[in-house]
Each structure stands twice: as C-alpha cells, then as structure tokens.
Amino acid sequence: MAADSPVAVALARPVLGAKLPPEWAESLKNGQMAVESDVVTAVRLTQLLTAERNVKVAQSAQKWVVAYANPGGLLDGQVNQWRLAWQQVDLLWVG
C-alpha cells in the first residue's frame, strides 16, 4: 500500500465495487484521502488474513488512527503490541 495522501483507508475487500460513504467523496476528489486495498478478488476474511493486512498497513504508516477496536479482540491486541514496540497509534474508541 502506497497512498500519497495524508489519510489512507485500507479496505479488507477490493476497491472496485466498494460502497464508500458519500461524505468521503470530496476528500477523495481533492486528494486529501485515498482508499486502497491489496485484495483483488473478494475472499473470506480469516483472522490470519486480517492480522497480516493490519501489520502491512501499520508498517507503512507514519501514524495510525484506529476508529474502533473490539476490547480483547485481534486489533486491540495488535494496537497494544505496536504501541509498546514501535509506533504511535491513536485509538478513538474502544467499546
């Protein structure tokens, strides 16, 4: 993933055919936001695929903002690991 925008959203599904929120349109149009995915065809998401995608995105980011992480879930655990190891991660909300 190599978006050249201040904000990049990494989709777990292919970008082609994705239903994006209409409020993203202006930011996408003026280059303030990018939507990307390294998934070409839709596949069943496994915990392993999700974890691998999260790591790939986190490693390419200067700063990572997580909108939500399920308490005790995979992403919550990864956020804690990354904070301890090497990266600034802001967590907006934990249920």
mmCIF file of C-alpha atoms in Angstrom:
data_model
loop_
_atom_site.group_PDB
_atom_site.id
_atom_site.type_symbol
_atom_site.label_atom_id
_atom_site.label_comp_id
_atom_site.label_asym_id
_atom_site.label_seq_id
_atom_site.Cartn_x
_atom_site.Cartn_y
_atom_site.Cartn_z
ATOM 1 C CA MET A 1 0.000 0.000 0.000
ATOM 2 C CA ALA A 2 1.449 3.309 -1.009
ATOM 3 C CA ALA A 3 -1.124 6.084 -0.891
ATOM 4 C CA ASP A 4 0.320 9.555 -1.347
ATOM 5 C CA SER A 5 -2.329 11.232 0.811
ATOM 6 C CA PRO A 6 -2.479 12.390 4.415
ATOM 7 C CA VAL A 7 -5.245 9.840 5.052
ATOM 8 C CA ALA A 8 -5.374 6.335 3.617
ATOM 9 C CA VAL A 9 -8.165 3.862 4.226
ATOM 10 C CA ALA A 10 -7.212 0.218 3.774
ATOM 11 C CA LEU A 11 -10.179 -1.879 2.726
ATOM 12 C CA ALA A 12 -10.418 -5.566 3.512
ATOM 13 C CA ARG A 13 -12.256 -6.087 0.226
ATOM 14 C CA PRO A 14 -11.477 -5.000 -3.344
ATOM 15 C CA VAL A 15 -11.811 -1.270 -4.035
ATOM 16 C CA LEU A 16 -13.699 -1.979 -7.260
ATOM 17 C CA GLY A 17 -17.366 -2.162 -6.344
ATOM 18 C CA ALA A 18 -16.829 -0.980 -2.761
ATOM 19 C CA LYS A 19 -19.632 1.109 -1.287
ATOM 20 C CA LEU A 20 -17.877 4.107 0.194
ATOM 21 C CA PRO A 21 -19.586 6.654 2.447
ATOM 22 C CA PRO A 22 -20.758 9.644 0.383
ATOM 23 C CA GLU A 23 -19.131 12.047 2.838
ATOM 24 C CA TRP A 24 -15.713 10.764 1.683
ATOM 25 C CA ALA A 25 -16.293 11.972 -1.898
ATOM 26 C CA GLU A 26 -14.888 15.498 -1.524
ATOM 27 C CA SER A 27 -11.749 14.362 0.308
ATOM 28 C CA LEU A 28 -11.133 11.653 -2.295
ATOM 29 C CA LYS A 29 -11.663 14.110 -5.130
ATOM 30 C CA ASN A 30 -9.210 16.704 -3.813
ATOM 31 C CA GLY A 31 -6.503 14.181 -2.837
ATOM 32 C CA GLN A 32 -6.780 14.552 0.927
ATOM 33 C CA MET A 33 -7.784 10.911 1.241
ATOM 34 C CA ALA A 34 -7.042 7.667 -0.577
ATOM 35 C CA VAL A 35 -8.801 4.328 -0.489
ATOM 36 C CA GLU A 36 -6.722 1.281 -1.297
ATOM 37 C CA SER A 37 -6.690 -2.456 -0.999
ATOM 38 C CA ASP A 38 -4.240 -5.162 -1.901
ATOM 39 C CA VAL A 39 -7.167 -7.556 -2.341
ATOM 40 C CA VAL A 40 -8.107 -8.141 -5.984
ATOM 41 C CA THR A 41 -10.910 -10.646 -5.516
ATOM 42 C CA ALA A 42 -13.250 -10.997 -2.574
ATOM 43 C CA VAL A 43 -12.221 -13.790 -0.248
ATOM 44 C CA ARG A 44 -13.497 -14.970 3.086
ATOM 45 C CA LEU A 45 -11.650 -12.983 5.721
ATOM 46 C CA THR A 46 -9.861 -15.151 8.220
ATOM 47 C CA GLN A 47 -8.214 -13.925 11.397
ATOM 48 C CA LEU A 48 -4.830 -14.617 9.803
ATOM 49 C CA LEU A 49 -5.590 -12.575 6.659
ATOM 50 C CA THR A 50 -6.910 -9.742 8.802
ATOM 51 C CA ALA A 51 -3.839 -9.753 11.049
ATOM 52 C CA GLU A 52 -1.495 -9.766 8.037
ATOM 53 C CA ARG A 53 -3.338 -6.842 6.440
ATOM 54 C CA ASN A 54 -3.237 -4.877 9.691
ATOM 55 C CA VAL A 55 0.525 -5.390 10.010
ATOM 56 C CA LYS A 56 1.126 -4.347 6.395
ATOM 57 C CA VAL A 57 -0.893 -1.165 6.846
ATOM 58 C CA ALA A 58 0.688 -0.327 10.205
ATOM 59 C CA GLN A 59 4.216 -0.765 8.864
ATOM 60 C CA SER A 60 3.584 1.671 6.024
ATOM 61 C CA ALA A 61 2.011 4.390 8.188
ATOM 62 C CA GLN A 62 3.725 7.248 9.989
ATOM 63 C CA LYS A 63 0.770 7.443 12.326
ATOM 64 C CA TRP A 64 -2.143 5.080 12.594
ATOM 65 C CA VAL A 65 -5.593 6.039 13.835
ATOM 66 C CA VAL A 66 -7.921 3.186 14.732
ATOM 67 C CA ALA A 67 -11.559 4.245 14.855
ATOM 68 C CA TYR A 68 -12.684 1.197 16.821
ATOM 69 C CA ALA A 69 -11.130 -1.924 18.278
ATOM 70 C CA ASN A 70 -13.214 -4.619 19.928
ATOM 71 C CA PRO A 71 -11.946 -4.951 23.522
ATOM 72 C CA GLY A 72 -9.823 -8.083 23.775
ATOM 73 C CA GLY A 73 -10.069 -8.620 20.019
ATOM 74 C CA LEU A 74 -7.356 -9.084 17.418
ATOM 75 C CA LEU A 75 -6.953 -5.405 16.531
ATOM 76 C CA ASP A 76 -6.987 -4.312 20.185
ATOM 77 C CA GLY A 77 -4.118 -6.716 20.866
ATOM 78 C CA GLN A 78 -2.196 -5.557 17.815
ATOM 79 C CA VAL A 79 -2.617 -1.898 18.792
ATOM 80 C CA ASN A 80 -1.151 -2.628 22.217
ATOM 81 C CA GLN A 81 1.786 -4.516 20.669
ATOM 82 C CA TRP A 82 2.543 -1.713 18.213
ATOM 83 C CA ARG A 83 2.379 0.940 20.909
ATOM 84 C CA LEU A 84 4.907 -0.989 23.010
ATOM 85 C CA ALA A 85 7.182 -1.856 20.122
ATOM 86 C CA TRP A 86 7.492 0.954 17.660
ATOM 87 C CA GLN A 87 4.562 3.023 16.551
ATOM 88 C CA GLN A 88 2.242 5.801 17.539
ATOM 89 C CA VAL A 89 -1.312 4.519 17.337
ATOM 90 C CA ASP A 90 -4.304 6.605 18.334
ATOM 91 C CA LEU A 91 -7.376 4.651 19.336
ATOM 92 C CA LEU A 92 -10.509 6.756 19.036
ATOM 93 C CA TRP A 93 -12.905 4.431 20.791
ATOM 94 C CA VAL A 94 -12.912 1.084 22.490
ATOM 95 C CA GLY A 95 -16.323 -0.412 23.240
#
